[in-house]
Structure formats: C-alpha cells, structure tokens
Amino acid sequence: MTNTTDDSDLVLLLRRHRVQVTAQRLAIMRAVSSRPHATADELADDVRAVIGSISRQAVYDTLGLLVDKHLVRRIQPPGSAARFEDRVDDNHHHLICRTCGSTVDIDCAVGAVPCLTAHDDHGFEIDEAEVVYWGRCPACRAATPEPASQRPASERPASERHMSERLAHAKEQQ
Amino acid sequence: MTNTTDDSDLVLLLRRHRVQVTAQRLAIMRAVSSRPHATADELADDVRAVIGSISRQAVYDTLGLLVDKHLVRRIQPPGSAARFEDRVDDNHHHLICRTCGSTVDIDCAVGAVPCLTAHDDHGFEIDEAEVVYWGRCPACRAATPEPASQRPASERPASERHMSERLAHAKEQQ
DNA sequence: CCCGTAATCTGGACATTGTCCAGTATTGGA
DNA sequence: TCCAATACTGGACAATGTCCAGATTACGGG
C-alpha cells in the first residue's frame, strides 16, 4: 500500500515499449489500473494523492502516449469527458447509465471481433468498432421507476425514418 | 429557394409533437436535413445564412428538444463536437475517419436491432446501442499509404489483455 | 381580432475539457 | 559524472456547452 512499492513490473513494461520511465507515468498507470473508467481529471486527483502534484499536461501527455502504445484504452462516452481503462484489445464494450453516467464493461454479444464486419465499408479501412450500450442502471431504475422523458410508444411509430418520410405522415394525419 | 417556402410540412410535424413553431426551429430543422452530421456550430451558421441571426442557446435548446422528441438524432464522435442528423430509429451506425473526421452512415451489419442483445446486461435496462466504426477514408488512405503511428503487428500481440496480464510477459521476456 | 400567459429567444458570463507553448527539470546513455 | 533528448510545469488559449435574467414571440381564449 506504500507509494513506491513494486514498480518493477511497470518499469519493465514501459521499457519494453521504449517509453521513458518517470514517476508521473508510473503513478498514472497505477491510477488507471486501480480505477477503471476514470476521467483524466479524476486520474490526476488520484495521482496527486500519491505523488503530491502533477500538471494537467503531463496527465494528458501520458494518457495519450499509453493509448498510442496500446497499454491503455480511451473511451469517449457522449456527453462526458474521455475515460481510460486497463483492458485493451479484447473487444469488450461499455454500458452507460443515461441517468447517473456510471459505466460498466460488457462482453461482446456477438463473438470475437463482431462489429468489425460492416455491411458496406464505403472504401474505408476499418480498424476498430466501438459499441456503447445506453440504458439505466439498477440503482437509477429503482429511484425512478418510469422516467417522465419517455413518451408512450404510440407517439413514435417504428416506421419513423427520415424527417422527410415523416412529413408524409404529418400531411395524412392532419 | 426562398426562405419561407414550403414550411407547412415541418409546421405540421412540429405541431403533431406538441412543439411550438418558431422561425428558429424551422430553420434548424431544415439545416439538419440539408447537412447531415453537422455540428451545432455549423448548423448555427447555416441558420444565420437563412434567417439572419440566431443565438447559440436557441440552437442548443432546439436541437436538444428535437432529440428528445426523436425527430433528430445526436451522435457524439469521440474527439469531436456532437453532430446531428435526420435519420432516427432505423438503427444505422457511423463510420468515422481517424484522419480527417469525415462521417458516413453505415447500415447495421447484423440485422434489425442487433447490438441490443448484450451478453450480460448487469441489471441495466438497455434501450439503445451505438456503434462507431473507426478507420481511414479513401481520400486519407490515398494521401498517406502507411501511417507512421501504426506499429507493426508484432509489437502488439493479440494476447495482450490487462496491464496486469502483460506484466507477466514483461517479466518473462526481460 | 386582440390580449395575456407561457414558452421561447437573446446575449453575456461561466464551466469543463483539452491543446499550445516556452522554460525548467529529469532520464538514461556515453 | 555529464550531456542531450525527453518529459514536466504553469499559464494562456480554444472549443463546446450550460446558466441566467430579461426581452420577445406564439397561440389559445375572449
């Protein structure tokens, strides 16, 4: 539980990837491991609690470097700052609560590297597929059984597509 | 091509959804339709070109309202501002170029509502799955055949998982 | 057709997340 | 141990949103 304990593994890992070893980097790596899905800001706080202080720039630089080296994965949930985690290259996805923003890992539904097989790649060279599941976590469901923002299904027919398509319906119905 | 032409369809659509009709809202809806994947800022510019001026707040308010009403879909690519589009409820996904950020629609690979079937929902009530494919568009591929940022596959074995797992390898190999 | 109220829009301040830059400190090899 | 390359610091800046109070507009009822 001491601050400088047992960095030898991390040091070796960094060296193996030709990355200079600094106290800031070690602290950031430990922070990412110990608190998955944390934002850069949260990680900075964690690091400060351990090594005293760190500049915002060092946090961003290091996280960017680790992401480049595939030692850390960056996930960017809509409406929130980027988050970072330990697990890389295993094609898991994320489940985010619309109400409280909590994030959990979720294994891929389809198989090994599923979503990489797009229907039509438009000439793109696709190297990754990112999947975010949206919903409400157990705690938030308990707190508010039926959210008011949800309109009844009757108000949004499944046939709705383009605005232009819906316009036809509007004409008919009014 | 005149500004006030043919709003009756949009007016009916808004009324059908119990939304007050304003010049700003009509202009924003037309802007979203005519330029898919535009950011709020770009849409504001488009609107200003048509009705003269609009406040930033009105743009955000209106887009938020339309998203709530499921008349517009908000997509939030990592590293970029939110973008808005016309197509809703048809479960298509997005393909984004890592180099230039261009975004194209892409039909779902798996079928109707595929990714909604998560392996383990952790007690969440899931209502949407968002998929982003990352890659490089044809233009950017042509411009830079082999990006320098890509390390050879030999440097990142498929077996890489957690940092902690990789640590074992580090020990063995060094 | 006019009025009043509720909803909307405006414009400025502020918050968050991230980048840029110049100068200083640290790392790691010679 | 010393040096050059690399990394870190701290302040300024940029982009994207949100908050708020007051002015304006929409639209249902008289």
Short mmCIF file of C-alpha atoms (C1' of nucleotides) in Angstrom, two decimals:
data_model
loop_
_atom_site.label_atom_id
_atom_site.label_comp_id
_atom_site.label_asym_id
_atom_site.label_seq_id
_atom_site.Cartn_x
_atom_site.Cartn_y
_atom_site.Cartn_z
CA MET A 1 0.00 0.00 0.00
CA THR A 2 3.02 2.30 0.10
CA ASN A 3 3.54 4.62 -2.79
CA THR A 4 6.79 3.36 -4.18
CA THR A 5 6.08 -0.31 -3.78
CA ASP A 6 6.61 -2.81 -6.52
CA ASP A 7 7.03 -0.64 -9.56
CA SER A 8 9.46 -3.03 -11.16
CA ASP A 9 6.79 -4.69 -13.25
CA LEU A 10 5.51 -1.40 -14.59
CA VAL A 11 9.03 -0.22 -15.24
CA LEU A 12 9.77 -3.30 -17.31
CA LEU A 13 6.52 -2.91 -19.20
CA LEU A 14 7.34 0.68 -20.10
CA ARG A 15 10.89 -0.14 -21.12
CA ARG A 16 9.65 -2.95 -23.29
CA HIS A 17 7.65 -0.36 -25.19
CA ARG A 18 10.57 2.09 -25.43
CA VAL A 19 8.91 4.54 -23.09
CA GLN A 20 10.93 6.60 -20.64
CA VAL A 21 10.10 5.80 -17.06
CA THR A 22 9.03 8.70 -14.86
CA ALA A 23 7.32 8.94 -11.53
CA GLN A 24 4.34 10.61 -13.18
CA ARG A 25 3.90 7.82 -15.68
CA LEU A 26 4.12 5.10 -13.10
CA ALA A 27 1.59 6.86 -10.91
CA ILE A 28 -0.80 7.37 -13.82
CA MET A 29 -0.56 3.75 -14.84
CA ARG A 30 -1.35 2.63 -11.35
CA ALA A 31 -4.24 5.05 -11.16
CA VAL A 32 -5.72 3.75 -14.40
CA SER A 33 -5.44 0.19 -13.17
CA SER A 34 -6.99 0.87 -9.82
CA ARG A 35 -9.91 2.94 -11.03
CA PRO A 36 -11.28 1.81 -14.39
CA HIS A 37 -13.34 4.28 -16.44
CA ALA A 38 -11.92 7.31 -14.66
CA THR A 39 -11.60 10.64 -16.44
CA ALA A 40 -8.29 12.43 -16.91
CA ASP A 41 -9.26 14.79 -14.13
CA GLU A 42 -10.08 12.01 -11.71
CA LEU A 43 -6.84 10.27 -12.54
CA ALA A 44 -4.95 13.49 -11.90
CA ASP A 45 -6.53 13.70 -8.46
CA ASP A 46 -5.60 10.11 -7.73
CA VAL A 47 -2.06 10.75 -8.82
CA ARG A 48 -1.79 13.88 -6.69
CA ALA A 49 -2.90 11.89 -3.70
CA VAL A 50 0.08 9.62 -4.28
CA ILE A 51 2.95 11.69 -5.59
CA GLY A 52 1.89 15.14 -4.41
CA SER A 53 1.31 17.02 -7.64
CA ILE A 54 1.19 16.68 -11.39
CA SER A 55 0.41 19.08 -14.19
CA ARG A 56 -2.67 18.63 -16.29
CA GLN A 57 -0.48 18.49 -19.35
CA ALA A 58 1.56 15.58 -18.01
CA VAL A 59 -1.63 13.66 -17.39
CA TYR A 60 -2.90 14.21 -20.91
CA ASP A 61 0.50 13.56 -22.47
CA THR A 62 0.97 10.32 -20.60
CA LEU A 63 -2.52 9.02 -21.24
CA GLY A 64 -2.15 9.84 -24.91
CA LEU A 65 1.18 8.07 -25.02
CA LEU A 66 -0.16 4.99 -23.27
CA VAL A 67 -3.13 4.91 -25.62
CA ASP A 68 -0.75 5.10 -28.58
CA LYS A 69 1.21 2.19 -27.18
CA HIS A 70 -1.98 0.22 -26.63
CA LEU A 71 -1.28 -0.03 -22.95
CA VAL A 72 -4.42 1.91 -22.12
CA ARG A 73 -7.71 2.25 -23.90
CA ARG A 74 -9.52 5.54 -24.24
CA ILE A 75 -13.29 5.51 -24.32
CA GLN A 76 -15.29 8.61 -25.01
CA PRO A 77 -18.89 8.39 -23.92
CA PRO A 78 -21.08 11.06 -25.48
CA GLY A 79 -21.68 13.93 -23.12
CA SER A 80 -18.80 13.08 -20.84
CA ALA A 81 -15.08 13.52 -20.73
CA ALA A 82 -12.87 10.76 -22.06
CA ARG A 83 -12.37 7.83 -19.75
CA PHE A 84 -9.48 5.42 -19.53
CA GLU A 85 -9.11 1.78 -18.71
CA ASP A 86 -6.72 -1.03 -18.39
CA ARG A 87 -8.30 -3.59 -20.67
CA VAL A 88 -7.16 -3.37 -24.25
CA ASP A 89 -7.51 -5.37 -27.43
CA ASP A 90 -10.13 -7.75 -26.05
CA ASN A 91 -13.09 -6.21 -27.84
CA HIS A 92 -15.30 -5.61 -24.88
CA HIS A 93 -17.83 -2.81 -24.91
CA HIS A 94 -19.43 -0.41 -22.45
CA LEU A 95 -22.78 0.02 -20.85
CA ILE A 96 -23.54 3.51 -19.63
CA CYS A 97 -26.37 4.70 -17.45
CA ARG A 98 -28.22 7.63 -19.00
CA THR A 99 -29.16 8.90 -15.58
CA CYS A 100 -26.04 8.70 -13.46
CA GLY A 101 -23.36 8.06 -16.08
CA SER A 102 -21.91 5.01 -14.42
CA THR A 103 -20.01 2.79 -16.81
CA VAL A 104 -19.51 -0.95 -16.74
CA ASP A 105 -17.68 -3.31 -19.03
CA ILE A 106 -19.76 -5.66 -21.07
CA ASP A 107 -18.50 -8.55 -23.10
CA CYS A 108 -19.27 -8.58 -26.77
CA ALA A 109 -22.58 -10.12 -27.64
CA VAL A 110 -21.64 -11.46 -31.00
CA GLY A 111 -18.28 -13.09 -30.63
CA ALA A 112 -14.65 -12.37 -31.23
CA VAL A 113 -14.42 -9.25 -33.38
CA PRO A 114 -18.02 -8.86 -34.42
CA CYS A 115 -18.87 -5.37 -35.30
CA LEU A 116 -15.80 -5.02 -37.46
CA THR A 117 -17.70 -6.67 -40.26
CA ALA A 118 -19.63 -3.74 -41.57
CA HIS A 119 -22.24 -4.14 -44.22
CA ASP A 120 -20.60 -1.69 -46.63
CA ASP A 121 -17.29 -0.10 -45.71
CA HIS A 122 -17.58 2.82 -48.16
CA GLY A 123 -13.96 2.28 -49.10
CA PHE A 124 -12.83 2.91 -45.55
CA GLU A 125 -10.10 0.87 -43.98
CA ILE A 126 -11.81 -0.07 -40.72
CA ASP A 127 -9.63 -0.94 -37.75
CA GLU A 128 -11.96 -0.72 -34.77
CA ALA A 129 -15.59 -0.78 -33.81
CA GLU A 130 -16.72 0.88 -30.63
CA VAL A 131 -20.03 -0.08 -29.10
CA VAL A 132 -21.85 1.81 -26.39
CA TYR A 133 -24.99 0.43 -24.83
CA TRP A 134 -27.29 3.02 -23.31
CA GLY A 135 -29.70 2.33 -20.53
CA ARG A 136 -30.43 2.82 -16.88
CA CYS A 137 -28.57 1.13 -14.11
CA PRO A 138 -30.33 -0.84 -11.38
CA ALA A 139 -29.95 1.94 -8.82
CA CYS A 140 -31.46 4.60 -11.10
CA ARG A 141 -34.27 2.29 -12.15
CA ALA A 142 -35.14 1.79 -8.51
CA ALA A 143 -35.03 5.54 -7.86
CA THR A 144 -37.33 6.48 -10.75
CA PRO A 145 -39.45 3.57 -11.99
CA GLU A 146 -40.79 5.33 -15.07
CA PRO A 147 -38.90 8.36 -16.38
CA ALA A 148 -41.15 11.22 -17.50
CA SER A 149 -39.00 11.95 -20.53
CA GLN A 150 -40.15 8.72 -22.15
CA ARG A 151 -43.18 9.32 -24.30
CA PRO A 152 -45.58 6.43 -24.94
CA ALA A 153 -44.59 4.20 -27.81
CA SER A 154 -47.74 5.25 -29.67
CA GLU A 155 -46.19 8.66 -30.22
CA ARG A 156 -43.18 7.36 -32.05
CA PRO A 157 -44.13 4.72 -34.57
CA ALA A 158 -41.42 2.30 -35.55
CA SER A 159 -41.90 3.34 -39.14
CA GLU A 160 -40.38 6.72 -38.46
CA ARG A 161 -37.30 7.23 -40.53
CA HIS A 162 -36.21 10.41 -42.19
CA MET A 163 -37.83 13.68 -41.32
CA SER A 164 -38.89 13.79 -44.94
CA GLU A 165 -40.62 10.47 -44.65
CA ARG A 166 -42.41 11.52 -41.53
CA LEU A 167 -43.63 14.60 -43.34
CA ALA A 168 -45.84 12.41 -45.48
CA HIS A 169 -47.48 11.05 -42.37
CA ALA A 170 -47.93 14.53 -40.98
CA LYS A 171 -49.87 15.53 -44.09
CA GLU A 172 -52.09 12.48 -43.97
CA GLN A 173 -52.84 12.74 -40.32
CA GLN A 174 -53.60 16.43 -40.26
CA MET B 1 -35.18 28.54 -52.77
CA THR B 2 -36.76 31.37 -50.84
CA ASN B 3 -36.54 31.27 -47.09
CA THR B 4 -40.18 30.96 -46.21
CA THR B 5 -41.03 28.39 -48.84
CA ASP B 6 -42.93 25.28 -48.02
CA ASP B 7 -42.69 25.15 -44.27
CA SER B 8 -46.15 23.71 -43.92
CA ASP B 9 -44.89 20.16 -43.68
CA LEU B 10 -42.43 21.00 -40.94
CA VAL B 11 -45.06 23.05 -39.14
CA LEU B 12 -47.44 20.12 -39.10
CA LEU B 13 -44.69 17.80 -37.93
CA LEU B 14 -43.86 20.07 -35.01
CA ARG B 15 -47.48 20.56 -34.04
CA ARG B 16 -48.05 16.86 -34.11
CA HIS B 17 -45.37 16.60 -31.47
CA ARG B 18 -46.79 19.45 -29.35
CA VAL B 19 -43.85 21.69 -30.13
CA GLN B 20 -44.31 25.42 -30.59
CA VAL B 21 -43.42 26.57 -34.06
CA THR B 22 -40.81 29.27 -34.36
CA ALA B 23 -38.75 30.58 -37.23
CA GLN B 24 -35.61 29.39 -35.46
CA ARG B 25 -36.87 25.86 -35.11
CA LEU B 26 -37.97 25.60 -38.69
CA ALA B 27 -34.64 26.90 -39.89
CA ILE B 28 -32.74 24.48 -37.67
CA MET B 29 -34.78 21.53 -38.86
CA ARG B 30 -34.14 22.44 -42.45
CA ALA B 31 -30.45 22.85 -41.72
CA VAL B 32 -30.24 19.42 -40.11
CA SER B 33 -31.98 17.85 -43.07
CA SER B 34 -29.82 19.52 -45.64
CA ARG B 35 -26.49 18.87 -43.99
CA PRO B 36 -26.30 15.53 -42.17
CA HIS B 37 -23.64 15.08 -39.47
CA ALA B 38 -23.20 18.81 -38.96
CA THR B 39 -22.15 20.19 -35.59
CA ALA B 40 -24.27 22.65 -33.62
CA ASP B 41 -21.92 25.39 -34.70
CA GLU B 42 -22.17 24.53 -38.37
CA LEU B 43 -25.93 24.37 -38.11
CA ALA B 44 -25.97 27.79 -36.46
CA ASP B 45 -24.02 29.17 -39.40
CA ASP B 46 -26.41 27.61 -41.86
CA VAL B 47 -29.36 29.04 -40.00
CA ARG B 48 -27.82 32.50 -39.89
CA ALA B 49 -27.36 32.38 -43.64
CA VAL B 50 -31.11 31.88 -43.93
CA ILE B 51 -32.82 33.86 -41.18
CA GLY B 52 -30.10 36.37 -40.36
CA SER B 53 -29.19 35.50 -36.80
CA ILE B 54 -29.76 33.05 -34.00
CA SER B 55 -28.34 32.70 -30.53
CA ARG B 56 -26.18 29.81 -29.63
CA GLN B 57 -28.59 28.91 -26.86
CA ALA B 58 -31.54 28.66 -29.23
CA VAL B 59 -29.57 26.25 -31.37
CA TYR B 60 -28.70 24.02 -28.44
CA ASP B 61 -32.20 24.25 -26.95
CA THR B 62 -33.85 23.36 -30.22
CA LEU B 63 -31.53 20.51 -31.04
CA GLY B 64 -32.00 19.12 -27.56
CA LEU B 65 -35.74 19.38 -27.91
CA LEU B 66 -35.76 17.69 -31.29
CA VAL B 67 -33.55 14.93 -29.96
CA ASP B 68 -35.96 14.44 -27.05
CA LYS B 69 -38.84 14.18 -29.50
CA HIS B 70 -36.93 11.70 -31.61
CA LEU B 71 -37.10 13.98 -34.61
CA VAL B 72 -33.35 14.33 -34.70
CA ARG B 73 -30.56 12.03 -33.65
CA ARG B 74 -27.49 13.23 -31.82
CA ILE B 75 -24.24 11.41 -32.42
CA GLN B 76 -21.14 12.22 -30.44
CA PRO B 77 -17.95 11.02 -32.04
CA PRO B 78 -15.04 10.95 -29.64
CA GLY B 79 -12.82 13.96 -30.04
CA SER B 80 -15.38 15.99 -31.89
CA ALA B 81 -18.39 18.07 -31.11
CA ALA B 82 -21.82 16.46 -31.21
CA ARG B 83 -23.30 16.03 -34.65
CA PHE B 84 -26.91 15.85 -35.67
CA GLU B 85 -28.82 14.05 -38.33
CA ASP B 86 -32.18 13.43 -39.78
CA ARG B 87 -32.32 9.66 -39.66
CA VAL B 88 -33.78 8.28 -36.47
CA ASP B 89 -34.91 4.94 -35.16
CA ASP B 90 -33.50 2.91 -38.02
CA ASN B 91 -30.51 1.53 -36.19
CA HIS B 92 -27.83 2.61 -38.56
CA HIS B 93 -24.33 3.31 -37.36
CA HIS B 94 -21.44 5.57 -38.23
CA LEU B 95 -18.08 5.22 -39.81
CA ILE B 96 -15.58 7.91 -38.91
CA CYS B 97 -12.22 8.65 -40.47
CA ARG B 98 -9.47 8.88 -37.85
CA THR B 99 -7.51 11.25 -40.02
CA CYS B 100 -9.99 13.78 -41.34
CA GLY B 101 -13.03 13.12 -39.15
CA SER B 102 -15.46 12.68 -42.00
CA THR B 103 -18.53 10.70 -41.04
CA VAL B 104 -20.73 8.46 -43.14
CA ASP B 105 -23.78 6.42 -42.36
CA ILE B 106 -23.39 2.70 -42.38
CA ASP B 107 -26.15 0.16 -42.21
CA CYS B 108 -26.09 -2.29 -39.39
CA ALA B 109 -24.03 -5.37 -40.06
CA VAL B 110 -26.05 -7.82 -38.08
CA GLY B 111 -29.67 -7.07 -38.78
CA ALA B 112 -32.56 -5.24 -37.25
CA VAL B 113 -31.60 -4.35 -33.67
CA PRO B 114 -28.52 -6.41 -33.21
CA CYS B 115 -26.25 -4.99 -30.63
CA LEU B 116 -29.10 -4.50 -28.20
CA THR B 117 -28.74 -8.11 -27.19
CA ALA B 118 -25.88 -7.79 -24.77
CA HIS B 119 -24.24 -10.80 -23.27
CA ASP B 120 -24.92 -9.73 -19.70
CA ASP B 121 -26.88 -6.60 -19.00
CA HIS B 122 -25.68 -6.17 -15.40
CA GLY B 123 -29.22 -5.35 -14.39
CA PHE B 124 -29.33 -2.36 -16.72
CA GLU B 125 -32.42 -1.56 -18.72
CA ILE B 126 -30.84 -1.14 -22.14
CA ASP B 127 -32.64 1.00 -24.69
CA GLU B 128 -30.04 1.77 -27.33
CA ALA B 129 -26.77 0.58 -28.73
CA GLU B 130 -24.49 2.97 -30.51
CA VAL B 131 -21.80 1.68 -32.80
CA VAL B 132 -18.91 3.69 -34.18
CA TYR B 133 -16.57 2.19 -36.74
CA TRP B 134 -13.14 3.72 -36.85
CA GLY B 135 -10.91 3.73 -39.86
CA ARG B 136 -9.45 5.81 -42.64
CA CYS B 137 -11.46 7.13 -45.54
CA PRO B 138 -10.40 6.53 -49.14
CA ALA B 139 -9.05 10.05 -49.56
CA CYS B 140 -6.85 9.85 -46.47
CA ARG B 141 -5.65 6.38 -47.41
CA ALA B 142 -4.57 7.72 -50.75
CA ALA B 143 -2.81 10.67 -49.15
CA THR B 144 -0.81 8.57 -46.65
CA PRO B 145 -0.50 4.94 -47.72
CA GLU B 146 1.02 3.70 -44.47
CA PRO B 147 0.50 5.84 -41.36
CA ALA B 148 3.57 6.10 -39.16
CA SER B 149 1.50 5.85 -35.99
CA GLN B 150 0.72 2.21 -36.73
CA ARG B 151 3.24 -0.04 -35.11
CA PRO B 152 3.90 -3.40 -36.71
CA ALA B 153 1.56 -6.13 -35.56
CA SER B 154 4.49 -7.94 -33.97
CA GLU B 155 4.65 -5.24 -31.32
CA ARG B 156 1.14 -5.76 -30.07
CA PRO B 157 0.35 -9.44 -29.70
CA ALA B 158 -3.30 -10.40 -29.80
CA SER B 159 -2.87 -11.96 -26.41
CA GLU B 160 -2.47 -8.57 -24.77
CA ARG B 161 -5.20 -8.00 -22.26
CA HIS B 162 -4.93 -6.31 -18.92
CA MET B 163 -1.91 -4.36 -17.97
CA SER B 164 -1.53 -6.87 -15.16
CA GLU B 165 -1.52 -9.77 -17.58
CA ARG B 166 1.05 -8.10 -19.74
CA LEU B 167 3.21 -7.65 -16.71
CA ALA B 168 3.77 -11.38 -16.62
CA HIS B 169 5.09 -11.26 -20.16
CA ALA B 170 7.32 -8.36 -19.28
CA LYS B 171 8.93 -10.43 -16.56
CA GLU B 172 9.45 -13.44 -18.78
CA GLN B 173 10.82 -11.52 -21.70
CA GLN B 174 13.20 -9.33 -19.76
"C1'" DC C 1 -59.09 40.39 -33.97
"C1'" DC C 2 -56.79 41.42 -29.62
"C1'" DC C 3 -54.72 40.04 -25.10
"C1'" DG C 4 -52.36 37.60 -21.64
"C1'" DT C 5 -49.65 33.99 -20.31
"C1'" DA C 6 -46.48 30.59 -21.13
"C1'" DA C 7 -42.92 29.36 -23.86
"C1'" DT C 8 -39.00 30.83 -26.40
"C1'" DC C 9 -35.03 33.58 -27.72
"C1'" DT C 10 -31.13 36.66 -26.70
"C1'" DG C 11 -26.63 37.84 -25.04
"C1'" DG C 12 -23.30 37.66 -21.66
"C1'" DA C 13 -20.98 35.09 -18.03
"C1'" DC C 14 -19.26 30.88 -16.68
"C1'" DA C 15 -17.70 25.70 -16.66
"C1'" DT C 16 -15.36 21.82 -18.50
"C1'" DT C 17 -12.18 19.53 -21.25
"C1'" DG C 18 -8.46 19.77 -23.79
"C1'" DT C 19 -4.26 21.92 -26.51
"C1'" DC C 20 -0.23 25.15 -27.28
"C1'" DC C 21 3.96 27.00 -25.89
"C1'" DA C 22 8.28 28.44 -23.64
"C1'" DG C 23 11.10 27.49 -19.96
"C1'" DT C 24 12.78 24.14 -16.40
"C1'" DA C 25 13.76 19.56 -14.64
"C1'" DT C 26 14.57 14.67 -15.24
"C1'" DT C 27 16.06 10.44 -17.56
"C1'" DG C 28 19.26 7.38 -19.32
"C1'" DG C 29 23.21 6.51 -22.24
"C1'" DA C 30 28.22 7.76 -23.18
"C1'" DT D 1 29.56 12.31 -14.00
"C1'" DC D 2 27.85 14.88 -17.83
"C1'" DC D 3 25.03 15.83 -21.85
"C1'" DA D 4 21.43 15.66 -25.00
"C1'" DA D 5 16.96 14.18 -25.53
"C1'" DT D 6 12.83 13.71 -23.34
"C1'" DA D 7 9.36 14.96 -20.10
"C1'" DC D 8 7.13 18.13 -16.89
"C1'" DT D 9 5.32 22.64 -15.34
"C1'" DG D 10 2.31 26.53 -15.45
"C1'" DG D 11 -0.06 29.90 -17.85
"C1'" DA D 12 -2.64 31.21 -21.90
"C1'" DC D 13 -5.83 29.90 -25.16
"C1'" DA D 14 -9.62 27.27 -27.77
"C1'" DA D 15 -13.82 24.64 -28.37
"C1'" DT D 16 -18.13 23.15 -26.80
"C1'" DG D 17 -21.69 23.58 -23.75
"C1'" DT D 18 -24.64 25.40 -19.82
"C1'" DC D 19 -26.73 29.01 -16.69
"C1'" DC D 20 -29.30 33.01 -16.03
"C1'" DA D 21 -32.19 37.24 -16.28
"C1'" DG D 22 -34.65 39.95 -19.22
"C1'" DA D 23 -36.88 40.85 -23.84
"C1'" DT D 24 -39.68 38.78 -27.39
"C1'" DT D 25 -42.89 35.66 -29.62
"C1'" DA D 26 -46.53 32.15 -30.13
"C1'" DC D 27 -51.06 30.88 -29.71
"C1'" DG D 28 -55.48 29.79 -27.19
"C1'" DG D 29 -59.42 32.20 -25.22
"C1'" DG D 30 -62.44 36.09 -25.04
#
